[in-house]
Tab-separated table of C-alpha atoms and ligand atoms in Angstrom:
chain	number	residue	atom	x	y	z
A	1190	MET	CA	12.632	-9.350	22.294
A	1191	GLU	CA	10.380	-12.272	21.936
A	1192	THR	CA	7.620	-12.103	19.357
A	1193	GLN	CA	4.220	-13.781	20.105
A	1194	VAL	CA	2.194	-14.866	17.203
A	1195	LEU	CA	-1.607	-14.929	18.010
A	1196	GLU	CA	-4.063	-16.579	15.613
A	1197	VAL	CA	-7.314	-14.440	15.265
A	1198	ASP	CA	-10.465	-15.490	13.571
A	1199	PRO	CA	-12.678	-12.427	13.027
A	1200	LEU	CA	-15.733	-14.641	12.747
A	1201	GLU	CA	-15.308	-16.218	16.336
A	1202	ASP	CA	-15.360	-13.715	19.278
A	1203	ALA	CA	-12.054	-11.965	18.673
A	1204	ARG	CA	-12.969	-9.070	20.905
A	1205	SER	CA	-10.723	-10.082	23.757
A	1206	ILE	CA	-7.771	-10.344	21.405
A	1207	TYR	CA	-8.551	-6.867	19.926
A	1208	GLN	CA	-8.429	-5.592	23.399
A	1209	GLN	CA	-5.000	-7.369	24.057
A	1210	ALA	CA	-3.701	-5.783	20.975
A	1211	ALA	CA	-5.060	-2.228	21.585
A	1212	ALA	CA	-3.484	-2.507	25.140
A	1213	VAL	CA	-0.138	-3.369	23.596
A	1214	LEU	CA	-0.385	-0.284	21.324
A	1215	ALA	CA	-1.658	1.804	24.129
A	1216	SER	CA	1.462	0.980	25.919
A	1217	GLY	CA	3.395	2.576	23.091
A	1218	GLN	CA	4.621	-0.709	21.491
A	1219	LEU	CA	3.865	-2.108	18.037
A	1220	VAL	CA	1.777	-4.870	16.756
A	1221	ALA	CA	1.532	-6.296	13.252
A	1222	ILE	CA	-2.058	-6.318	12.262
A	1223	PRO	CA	-3.744	-7.882	9.003
A	1224	THR	CA	-5.395	-5.702	6.580
A	1225	GLU	CA	-7.252	-6.840	3.331
A	1226	THR	CA	-4.128	-5.428	1.343
A	1227	VAL	CA	-1.168	-6.357	3.198
A	1228	TYR	CA	-0.013	-6.776	6.929
A	1229	GLY	CA	0.624	-3.426	8.582
A	1230	LEU	CA	2.920	-2.661	11.345
A	1231	GLY	CA	0.641	-0.678	13.705
A	1232	ALA	CA	1.328	2.051	16.278
A	1233	ASP	CA	-0.910	4.263	18.294
A	1234	ALA	CA	-1.035	7.181	15.746
A	1235	PHE	CA	-1.133	9.832	18.628
A	1236	GLN	CA	2.070	8.527	20.355
A	1237	PRO	CA	5.137	10.095	18.616
A	1238	GLU	CA	7.319	7.733	20.528
A	1239	ALA	CA	5.466	4.692	19.302
A	1240	LEU	CA	5.710	6.227	15.689
A	1241	ALA	CA	9.534	6.533	16.080
A	1242	ALA	CA	9.573	2.777	17.081
A	1243	VAL	CA	7.871	2.063	13.720
A	1244	PHE	CA	10.750	3.817	11.763
A	1245	ALA	CA	13.092	1.974	13.877
A	1246	ALA	CA	11.644	-1.405	13.493
A	1247	LYS	CA	11.331	-1.051	9.862
A	1248	GLU	CA	14.737	0.736	9.356
A	1249	ARG	CA	12.583	3.165	7.358
A	1250	PRO	CA	13.946	6.604	6.706
A	1251	ALA	CA	11.939	9.129	8.480
A	1252	PHE	CA	11.012	11.144	5.465
A	1253	ASP	CA	8.573	8.484	4.421
A	1254	PRO	CA	5.044	9.220	5.964
A	1255	LEU	CA	2.746	6.721	7.354
A	1256	ILE	CA	-0.970	5.715	6.475
A	1257	LEU	CA	-3.459	6.381	9.539
A	1258	HIS	CA	-6.031	3.488	9.704
A	1259	LEU	CA	-9.640	4.582	11.118
A	1260	ALA	CA	-12.363	2.398	12.725
A	1261	SER	CA	-14.813	4.051	10.278
A	1262	ALA	CA	-15.171	7.075	7.900
A	1263	ARG	CA	-17.171	9.008	10.863
A	1264	HIS	CA	-13.718	9.422	12.398
A	1265	LEU	CA	-12.336	11.378	9.337
A	1266	ASP	CA	-13.071	14.771	10.889
A	1267	GLU	CA	-10.914	13.873	13.954
A	1268	VAL	CA	-7.743	13.919	11.885
A	1269	VAL	CA	-8.229	15.922	8.650
A	1270	GLU	CA	-9.294	19.540	7.976
A	1271	LEU	CA	-11.473	18.662	5.106
A	1272	PRO	CA	-11.605	21.806	2.661
A	1273	GLU	CA	-15.062	22.712	1.961
A	1274	VAL	CA	-14.498	22.121	-1.874
A	1275	PHE	CA	-13.687	18.624	-1.289
A	1276	ARG	CA	-16.447	17.673	1.153
A	1277	ASP	CA	-18.799	16.240	-1.424
A	1278	MET	CA	-16.209	14.228	-3.317
A	1279	VAL	CA	-14.638	12.926	-0.273
A	1280	GLN	CA	-18.167	11.724	0.948
A	1281	GLN	CA	-18.793	10.079	-2.334
A	1282	LEU	CA	-15.333	8.296	-2.355
A	1283	ALA	CA	-15.843	7.265	1.189
A	1284	ASP	CA	-19.325	5.960	0.444
A	1285	ALA	CA	-18.096	3.989	-2.619
A	1286	PHE	CA	-14.842	2.513	-1.352
A	1287	TRP	CA	-14.586	2.525	2.372
A	1288	PRO	CA	-14.127	0.187	4.094
A	1289	GLY	CA	-11.699	-0.702	1.575
A	1290	PRO	CA	-8.330	-0.530	-0.286
A	1291	MET	CA	-8.470	3.266	-0.790
A	1292	THR	CA	-6.265	5.840	0.961
A	1293	LEU	CA	-6.904	9.553	0.801
A	1294	VAL	CA	-4.395	12.271	1.323
A	1295	LEU	CA	-5.753	15.365	3.068
A	1296	PRO	CA	-4.895	18.303	5.093
A	1297	LYS	CA	-3.953	17.209	8.660
A	1298	LYS	CA	-5.272	18.378	12.020
A	1299	PRO	CA	-2.680	19.483	14.383
A	1300	VAL	CA	-3.409	16.443	16.722
A	1301	VAL	CA	-1.684	14.443	13.951
A	1302	PRO	CA	2.014	14.077	14.991
A	1303	ASP	CA	4.518	15.334	12.347
A	1304	LEU	CA	6.235	12.024	12.572
A	1305	ALA	CA	3.474	10.413	10.973
A	1306	THR	CA	3.283	12.789	8.143
A	1307	SER	CA	7.181	13.316	7.954
A	1308	GLY	CA	6.408	17.035	8.401
A	1309	LEU	CA	3.850	17.281	5.508
A	1310	PRO	CA	0.834	19.390	5.992
A	1311	THR	CA	-1.142	16.422	4.644
A	1312	VAL	CA	-1.985	12.979	6.234
A	1313	ALA	CA	-2.730	9.815	4.411
A	1314	VAL	CA	-6.135	7.962	5.873
A	1315	ARG	CA	-7.816	4.914	5.212
A	1316	VAL	CA	-10.647	2.741	6.686
A	1317	SER	CA	-9.422	-0.940	6.156
A	1318	ALA	CA	-12.015	-3.514	5.128
A	1319	HIS	CA	-10.302	-5.981	7.521
A	1320	PRO	CA	-12.327	-6.643	10.694
A	1321	VAL	CA	-9.240	-7.136	12.681
A	1322	MET	CA	-7.766	-3.712	11.995
A	1323	ARG	CA	-11.035	-2.138	12.369
A	1324	GLY	CA	-11.771	-3.941	15.513
A	1325	ILE	CA	-8.402	-2.834	17.096
A	1326	CYS	CA	-8.916	0.818	15.941
A	1327	LYS	CA	-12.138	0.664	17.745
A	1328	GLU	CA	-10.872	-0.714	20.973
A	1329	LEU	CA	-7.881	1.656	20.980
A	1330	GLY	CA	-10.098	4.643	20.411
A	1331	HIS	CA	-7.292	6.187	18.354
A	1332	PRO	CA	-6.409	5.880	14.643
A	1333	ILE	CA	-3.591	3.249	13.980
A	1334	ALA	CA	-0.622	4.216	12.020
A	1335	ALA	CA	0.582	1.408	9.856
A	1336	PRO	CA	3.063	1.029	7.131
A	1337	SER	CA	3.444	-2.419	5.537
A	1338	ALA	CA	5.104	-4.789	8.145
A	1339	ASN	CA	8.361	-5.279	6.117
A	1340	ARG	CA	11.882	-4.023	6.569
A	1341	PHE	CA	12.381	-0.986	4.513
A	1342	GLY	CA	12.659	-1.546	0.693
A	1343	HIS	CA	11.709	-5.436	1.304
A	1344	ILE	CA	8.566	-7.105	-0.204
A	1345	SER	CA	5.456	-6.215	1.573
A	1346	PRO	CA	4.117	-9.172	3.706
A	1347	THR	CA	0.769	-10.964	2.778
A	1348	SER	CA	0.815	-13.381	5.546
A	1349	ALA	CA	1.881	-13.622	9.264
A	1350	GLU	CA	4.673	-15.993	8.390
A	1351	ALA	CA	6.140	-13.380	6.106
A	1352	VAL	CA	5.750	-10.603	8.844
A	1353	SER	CA	7.706	-13.012	11.117
A	1354	LYS	CA	10.689	-13.318	8.705
A	1355	GLU	CA	10.757	-9.450	8.373
A	1356	LEU	CA	10.246	-8.231	11.980
A	1357	GLY	CA	10.252	-11.348	14.268
A	1358	GLY	CA	12.368	-10.443	17.411
A	1359	ARG	CA	11.798	-6.631	16.718
A	1360	ILE	CA	8.085	-6.379	17.889
A	1361	PRO	CA	6.039	-7.965	20.591
A	1362	LEU	CA	2.833	-9.186	18.876
A	1363	ILE	CA	1.911	-10.456	15.277
A	1364	LEU	CA	-1.904	-11.118	14.868
A	1365	ASP	CA	-2.327	-14.009	12.192
A	1366	ALA	CA	-5.625	-13.972	10.335
A	1367	GLY	CA	-4.420	-15.714	7.136
A	1368	ALA	CA	-3.592	-14.635	3.884
A	1369	CYS	CA	-4.511	-10.960	2.656
A	1370	SER	CA	-7.262	-10.872	0.294
A	1371	GLU	CA	-6.124	-8.169	-2.041
A	1372	GLY	CA	-2.314	-8.851	-1.774
A	1373	ILE	CA	-1.044	-5.392	-2.861
A	1374	GLU	CA	-0.931	-2.092	-0.944
A	1375	SER	CA	-3.906	0.364	-1.231
A	1376	THR	CA	-4.514	2.864	-3.986
A	1377	ILE	CA	-3.591	6.200	-2.811
A	1378	LEU	CA	-5.547	9.320	-4.012
A	1379	LEU	CA	-4.749	13.090	-3.498
A	1380	PRO	CA	-7.903	15.333	-4.037
A	1381	VAL	CA	-6.946	18.139	-6.470
A	1382	LEU	CA	-8.761	20.914	-8.443
A	1383	ASP	CA	-8.797	20.385	-11.998
A	1384	GLU	CA	-8.037	22.829	-14.785
A	1385	LYS	CA	-11.520	24.112	-14.385
A	1386	GLY	CA	-11.312	24.415	-10.569
A	1387	GLN	CA	-13.598	21.427	-9.970
A	1388	PRO	CA	-12.635	18.690	-7.408
A	1389	ALA	CA	-10.755	15.720	-8.970
A	1390	VAL	CA	-8.260	13.126	-7.929
A	1391	GLN	CA	-4.828	12.263	-8.712
A	1392	ILE	CA	-3.550	8.675	-8.300
A	1393	LEU	CA	-0.476	8.790	-6.109
A	1394	ARG	CA	-0.135	4.887	-5.951
A	1395	GLN	CA	-1.919	2.464	-7.965
A	1396	GLY	CA	-3.411	-0.488	-6.146
A	1397	PRO	CA	-6.368	-2.746	-5.903
A	1398	LEU	CA	-9.009	0.063	-6.471
A	1399	VAL	CA	-8.411	0.665	-10.028
A	1400	LYS	CA	-8.587	3.584	-12.162
A	1401	GLU	CA	-11.720	2.373	-14.072
A	1402	ARG	CA	-13.555	2.026	-10.828
A	1403	ILE	CA	-12.615	5.336	-9.393
A	1404	ARG	CA	-13.749	7.050	-12.565
A	1405	GLU	CA	-17.223	5.863	-12.118
A	1406	VAL	CA	-17.126	7.946	-9.011
A	1407	VAL	CA	-14.828	11.091	-9.642
A	1408	ARG	CA	-12.691	12.488	-12.227
A	1409	VAL	CA	-9.171	11.447	-12.166
A	1410	VAL	CA	-6.524	13.852	-13.472
A	1411	LYS	CA	-2.950	13.279	-14.134
A	1412	PRO	CA	-0.226	15.251	-11.853
A	1413	LYS	CA	0.858	18.004	-14.229
A	1414	LYS	CA	3.641	20.663	-14.079
A	1415	ALA	CA	2.222	23.415	-16.099
A	1416	PRO	CA	1.751	26.902	-14.445
A	1417	LEU	CA	-1.788	27.196	-12.791
A	1418	SER	CA	-4.462	29.002	-14.937
A	1419	ARG	CA	-6.297	32.057	-13.392
A	1420	GLN	CA	-9.144	29.855	-12.534
A	1421	GLU	CA	-6.732	27.412	-10.651
A	1422	ARG	CA	-5.004	30.233	-8.918
A	1423	GLU	CA	-8.416	31.406	-7.674
A	1424	ALA	CA	-9.527	27.885	-6.660
A	1425	LYS	CA	-6.091	27.393	-4.919
A	1426	ALA	CA	-6.728	30.608	-2.894
A	1427	ALA	CA	-9.973	29.019	-1.722
A	1428	ALA	CA	-8.446	25.792	-0.685
A	1429	PRO	CA	-4.688	26.530	-0.111
A	1430	ALA	CA	-3.737	23.542	2.036
A	1431	ALA	CA	-4.943	21.135	-0.114
A	1432	THR	CA	-3.262	22.211	-3.500
A	1433	GLU	CA	-0.110	23.415	-1.795
A	1434	LYS	CA	2.900	21.008	-2.166
A	1435	THR	CA	1.234	18.804	-4.395
A	1436	PRO	CA	3.710	16.007	-4.902
A	1437	ALA	CA	3.828	14.391	-8.324
A	1438	LEU	CA	4.029	11.026	-6.669
A	1439	ALA	CA	3.588	9.962	-2.900
A	1440	PRO	CA	6.981	10.500	-1.009
A	1441	GLY	CA	8.397	7.182	-0.402
A	1442	GLN	CA	7.507	5.892	-3.824
A	1443	LEU	CA	11.099	5.237	-4.484
A	1444	LYS	CA	12.017	3.559	-7.483
A	1445	SER	CA	13.600	0.382	-5.944
A	1446	HIS	CA	10.804	-0.424	-3.523
A	1447	TYR	CA	9.295	-3.781	-3.042
A	1448	ALA	CA	12.639	-5.480	-3.810
A	1449	PRO	CA	13.602	-9.056	-3.532
A	1450	THR	CA	17.169	-9.469	-2.593
A	1451	LYS	CA	17.991	-11.231	-5.886
A	1452	PRO	CA	18.047	-9.402	-9.207
A	1453	LEU	CA	14.692	-9.168	-10.895
A	1454	VAL	CA	14.040	-8.602	-14.651
A	1455	LEU	CA	10.933	-8.077	-16.571
A	1456	HIS	CA	10.516	-9.801	-19.812
A	1457	ASN	CA	8.083	-10.085	-22.659
A	1458	PRO	CA	6.093	-13.503	-22.086
A	1459	ARG	CA	6.082	-14.038	-25.978
A	1460	GLN	CA	9.615	-13.939	-26.417
A	1461	ALA	CA	12.560	-16.281	-25.234
A	1462	PHE	CA	14.890	-14.960	-22.403
A	1463	PRO	CA	18.523	-14.876	-23.321
A	1464	MET	CA	19.867	-17.124	-20.417
A	1465	GLU	CA	23.531	-16.845	-19.616
A	1466	ALA	CA	25.275	-20.190	-19.009
A	1467	GLY	CA	26.152	-20.806	-15.472
A	1468	THR	CA	23.267	-18.609	-14.053
A	1469	ALA	CA	20.088	-20.134	-12.461
A	1470	TYR	CA	16.836	-18.398	-13.459
A	1471	GLY	CA	13.582	-18.689	-12.009
A	1472	LEU	CA	10.373	-17.601	-13.851
A	1473	ILE	CA	7.434	-15.766	-12.529
A	1474	SER	CA	4.734	-16.445	-15.133
A	1475	TYR	CA	1.257	-14.903	-15.254
A	1476	LYS	CA	-0.596	-18.038	-16.583
A	1477	GLY	CA	2.214	-20.373	-16.977
A	1478	ASP	CA	1.210	-21.225	-20.615
A	1479	SER	CA	3.445	-18.573	-22.452
A	1480	PRO	CA	6.332	-19.161	-24.811
A	1481	LEU	CA	8.501	-17.888	-22.162
A	1482	ALA	CA	7.252	-20.436	-19.723
A	1483	GLY	CA	7.575	-23.213	-22.164
A	1484	GLN	CA	11.427	-22.175	-22.790
A	1485	PRO	CA	13.706	-24.933	-21.323
A	1486	GLY	CA	16.152	-24.337	-18.620
A	1487	TRP	CA	14.292	-22.571	-15.801
A	1488	ALA	CA	15.637	-23.478	-12.272
A	1489	ALA	CA	12.198	-22.864	-11.162
A	1490	THR	CA	8.937	-21.689	-12.277
A	1491	ALA	CA	5.801	-20.065	-10.667
A	1492	SER	CA	2.635	-18.795	-12.134
A	1493	LEU	CA	0.619	-16.088	-10.473
A	1494	SER	CA	-2.754	-17.289	-11.883
A	1495	PRO	CA	-2.319	-20.732	-13.300
A	1496	GLY	CA	-4.282	-21.361	-16.450
A	1497	SER	CA	-7.279	-18.958	-16.006
A	1498	GLY	CA	-5.105	-15.707	-15.902
A	1499	ARG	CA	-7.229	-13.737	-13.685
A	1500	LEU	CA	-5.554	-10.428	-12.532
A	1501	ALA	CA	-7.268	-10.417	-9.135
A	1502	GLU	CA	-5.734	-14.044	-8.233
A	1503	ALA	CA	-2.392	-12.773	-9.528
A	1504	ALA	CA	-2.333	-9.771	-7.340
A	1505	VAL	CA	-3.273	-11.792	-4.283
A	1506	ARG	CA	-0.285	-14.123	-5.134
A	1507	LEU	CA	2.348	-11.532	-6.440
A	1508	PHE	CA	4.250	-10.768	-3.207
A	1509	ALA	CA	4.095	-14.290	-1.790
A	1510	VAL	CA	5.360	-15.764	-5.129
A	1511	MET	CA	8.156	-13.166	-5.140
A	1512	ARG	CA	9.282	-13.968	-1.713
A	1513	ARG	CA	9.186	-17.748	-2.540
A	1514	MET	CA	11.462	-17.117	-5.632
A	1515	ASP	CA	13.787	-15.049	-3.449
A	1516	GLU	CA	14.154	-17.707	-0.842
A	1517	ASN	CA	14.521	-20.623	-3.374
A	1518	PRO	CA	18.366	-21.601	-3.191
A	1519	ALA	CA	18.244	-22.959	-6.534
A	1520	VAL	CA	17.445	-19.437	-8.109
A	1521	GLN	CA	20.130	-16.555	-8.606
A	1522	VAL	CA	18.044	-14.435	-11.012
A	1523	ILE	CA	14.196	-13.772	-11.007
A	1524	VAL	CA	12.581	-13.044	-14.465
A	1525	ALA	CA	8.983	-11.970	-14.283
A	1526	GLU	CA	6.601	-11.828	-17.168
A	1527	GLU	CA	5.075	-8.496	-18.103
A	1528	LEU	CA	1.541	-8.356	-17.202
A	1529	PRO	CA	-1.296	-6.749	-19.401
A	1530	GLU	CA	-1.441	-3.195	-18.002
A	1531	THR	CA	-5.191	-2.786	-17.538
A	1532	GLY	CA	-6.998	-2.584	-14.294
A	1533	LEU	CA	-5.003	-4.423	-11.437
A	1534	GLY	CA	-2.238	-5.193	-13.952
A	1535	ALA	CA	-1.211	-1.550	-13.856
A	1536	ALA	CA	-0.592	-1.746	-10.087
A	1537	MET	CA	1.258	-5.019	-10.367
A	1538	MET	CA	3.427	-3.975	-13.226
A	1539	ASP	CA	4.091	-0.773	-10.957
A	1540	ARG	CA	5.492	-3.104	-8.205
A	1541	LEU	CA	7.384	-5.193	-10.568
A	1542	ARG	CA	9.142	-2.313	-12.215
A	1543	ARG	CA	10.227	-1.027	-8.783
A	1544	ALA	CA	11.545	-4.592	-7.925
A	1545	ALA	CA	13.419	-4.703	-11.091
A	1546	ALA	CA	14.769	-0.996	-10.854
A	1547	PRO	CA	18.515	-0.438	-9.847
A	1548	ARG	CA	18.877	-0.739	-6.262
A	1549	ASN	CA	19.596	2.575	-4.262
B	1869	TXA	O1	-2.432	-0.988	1.989
B	1869	TXA	C1	-1.922	-0.068	2.601
B	1869	TXA	O2	-1.892	1.019	2.314
B	1869	TXA	C2	-0.864	-0.605	3.535
B	1869	TXA	C3	-1.729	-1.200	4.870
B	1869	TXA	C4	-0.988	-1.558	5.954
B	1869	TXA	O3	-2.822	-0.325	5.035
B	1869	TXA	N1	-0.005	0.378	4.107
B	1869	TXA	C5	1.070	0.834	3.448
B	1869	TXA	O4	1.843	1.803	4.066
B	1869	TXA	O5	1.352	0.436	2.277
B	1869	TXA	P1	3.166	2.174	3.553
B	1869	TXA	O6	3.802	2.885	4.605
B	1869	TXA	O7	4.046	0.905	3.001
B	1869	TXA	O8	2.868	3.056	2.331
B	1869	TXA	C6	2.602	4.518	2.713
B	1869	TXA	C7	2.679	5.460	1.402
B	1869	TXA	C8	4.062	6.319	1.728
B	1869	TXA	O9	5.157	5.524	1.244
B	1869	TXA	C9	3.575	7.515	0.844
B	1869	TXA	O10	4.144	7.011	-0.550
B	1869	TXA	C10	2.175	7.411	0.919
B	1869	TXA	O11	1.702	6.518	1.673
B	1869	TXA	N2	1.712	8.666	1.828
B	1869	TXA	C11	1.662	8.722	3.162
B	1869	TXA	N3	1.407	10.052	3.692
B	1869	TXA	C12	1.428	10.675	2.679
B	1869	TXA	C13	1.219	12.053	2.358
B	1869	TXA	N4	0.762	12.892	3.324
B	1869	TXA	N5	1.319	12.708	1.016
B	1869	TXA	C14	1.480	11.542	-0.011
B	1869	TXA	N6	1.715	10.487	0.189
B	1869	TXA	C15	1.693	9.913	1.530
B	1870	MG	MG1	5.539	-0.104	2.235
């Protein structure tokens, strides 16, 4: 299949391109679409065959559910059955963080195909801040199911060029709106009832919307395995769908996700790395000024936020820098500096740990 790459500038009148992309989706085919987090591989969420094509193009196991993208929060009720206990909290979250890099997991309506949720009773939804994704959702008139536009287990693409490398020849259309502004996948939240039966959220996947900010709006609780209290049992009886099957982690959060093809190891930036003779190492440094970065012998070095050390800049560049190291023929093993685990650093360390995990 030939893959067309179309540049789209949302500040120009891009509507004809949105319509063209929506027509491709309506015909059951796939389009790679930019979002503020990473590029998504879009399909019409209401066409099970198109969803099946997503799994095929990504070589993704069918147990890994997809995220539905909506044109606006007003469309939420079309796909989810919002439990009354969560209505106010979800409204507050939507007001505070949509459009933006927040995904909510909520009980699904029957119109949502089982293929989108891998048979789960819940569906993941978000309203992207990217005008191109929202514009196409609007033209299509349906939600767009879109996982990250990479082959399964690979690094998420933050540019159209990276999408081409991953899926070129497998899909008819890639929309190119330049680099993604956030650079890592959305934060996934699951509404739950806390120990007092009050609405709260669990963070299923860390992302650009950091815990510190979520806490300004709602209570954040850790997933727990202890038996339910009486209060919780009563609360659960009031909102069964939402507390049933509560996973400790988002399914698909496999340990060795986001993996480069080369081995990657995490290392303390204040300590020298024990290099083996005859192996070529490439370093991904945070600021580029650590003792580790100063160690002689690197075959290549890159820094995520040169000099200044801003976590937001590092997040935007993380996947692109990982990809470049992976493609650099002079490098055999990638060494990545451990990052401070506050705010966005926690989401980045989550991705790096997965990249460093033994492959399955
Ligand atoms: O930023 C993002 O979220 C990007 C852009 C394209 O929107 N999308 C993305 O999708 O990262 P994907 O498919 O790579 O990750 C979706 C993850 C699944 O792996 C799973 O962990 C979680 O969302 N998920 C989806 N549905 C769920 C559900 N019903 N319950 C729990 N987790 C779910
Ligand atoms: Mg992904």
